[in-house]
Amino acid sequence: MERGRMSIGILTSGGDCPGLNAAIRGVAKAASGEYGMRVIGIANGYRGLIEGEARVLEAADFSGILTRGGTILGSSREKPFHDEGDQTDAELGQSKPELIIENYRRLGLDCLVAIGGNGTQSTAHLLSLAGLNVVGLPKTIDNDIAGTDVTFGFHSAVDIATEAIDRLHSTAHSHNRVMVIELMGHKAGWLALFAGVAGGGDVILIPELPYRRESVAETLRARERAGKPFSIVVVAEGALSAEEAALDKKERRKRRAAMSWPSIGYRIGAEIAGDTGMETRVTVLGYLQRGGTPSPYDRLLATGFGAQAARMIAAGEFGKMVAMRNGEIVPVPLSEVADRTRKVPPGNPTLSTARLVGVGFGD
Ligand code: F6P
């Protein structure tokens, strides 16, 4: 390997989303074009580092991928510091972190760029503490990574979900029905909140605001009394009732696993039908929220995050995640990000706006 030329490894980890390839392209074009670095693509998230599956990326590899969904590198939900998954440390004969450090050295990496969500950044932080040079990029449709005002993938998912909600209005109105749409977002309700407000949802249920059935029913009845016997109810997959919120996590998981509904949206649809007598239908938007081309906003954001990562590497600024803070793309210490989730705070402006225009949150 030519001496003096830095080599950086890039991996994408966790759930995929629109914008991953734009981020890879942003890092790779800036690192190779501006700073003359060698770029190595690591396959399938941290699993590629454990298994040593990596290859040098040539300019042709990251050309023409700005608008492509998914990730050219592949992804996994490998959590190297949790001894679980396909192979245990014992079966491997070495701990996964040790294998990662060994392969990082063998590949001759000067830095690892970890593009991913909460779990990815927490692993990046531990690898940084273990002595590797790491830079994180915040990715997830859930928008729930601490330390940054926004993650790429989020706005593309808001666009997809909003377009779906728009379509549900016409069928709800035509049949005087309550249409429930379940969106992704396990721990935080950002996606349901933003798409719900953008799509004119009448009720929005998010994990941060445990709901009461009677409150949901009353919002829908009030609409009916006002001559609108149709409504849109937007539910985050992590939404929970006030009763569930009072349980400890273990008990709550047990109850959820035992429920006869395939997912929360169906349960809430049945609750609404039972409590109000209104005809109700359910749509689970699922993985459509993670597929396809990134929105122009996410292309801009992912490219900006990627270019900033290259700047940080050139400046020797490691152990940090690229973040958007008050409109500026800046580095934040991974120690402030790891093991945290950014939830919708009670005073969030979009939440306040929604309440002012009459959206019910079931609380
Ligand atoms: O990446 C975040 C997310 O899309 C969550 O919103 C969702 O609950 C989860 O991933 C789905 O995980 P998987 O892709 O492993 O099914």
Short mmCIF file of C-alpha atoms and ligand atoms in Angstrom, two decimals, residues 14-16 77 139-142 184-186 237 287 290, ligand 1:
data_model
loop_
_atom_site.label_atom_id
_atom_site.label_comp_id
_atom_site.label_asym_id
_atom_site.label_seq_id
_atom_site.Cartn_x
_atom_site.Cartn_y
_atom_site.Cartn_z
CA GLY A 14 -28.95 -1.52 10.69
CA GLY A 15 -32.22 -0.99 8.82
CA ASP A 16 -31.73 0.35 5.32
CA ARG A 77 -27.99 -5.84 12.44
CA LYS A 139 -29.03 7.18 9.48
CA THR A 140 -32.56 6.03 10.19
CA ILE A 141 -36.11 6.65 9.07
CA ASP A 142 -36.99 6.87 12.77
CA MET A 184 -42.58 2.53 11.54
CA GLY A 185 -41.00 3.95 14.66
CA HIS A 186 -40.55 1.60 17.60
CA GLU A 237 -45.67 0.84 15.62
CA TYR A 287 -41.04 -1.48 4.46
CA ARG A 290 -37.54 2.35 3.80
O1 F6P B 1 -34.46 1.05 10.93
C1 F6P B 1 -35.49 1.33 11.81
C2 F6P B 1 -36.61 0.38 11.55
O2 F6P B 1 -37.10 0.57 10.26
C3 F6P B 1 -37.72 0.53 12.56
O3 F6P B 1 -38.55 1.62 12.28
C4 F6P B 1 -38.40 -0.79 12.42
O4 F6P B 1 -39.15 -1.11 13.56
C5 F6P B 1 -37.21 -1.73 12.28
O5 F6P B 1 -36.19 -0.97 11.64
C6 F6P B 1 -37.52 -2.97 11.47
O6 F6P B 1 -36.38 -3.79 11.62
P1 F6P B 1 -36.01 -4.91 10.54
O7 F6P B 1 -35.53 -4.22 9.31
O8 F6P B 1 -34.93 -5.70 11.23
O9 F6P B 1 -37.25 -5.71 10.29
#
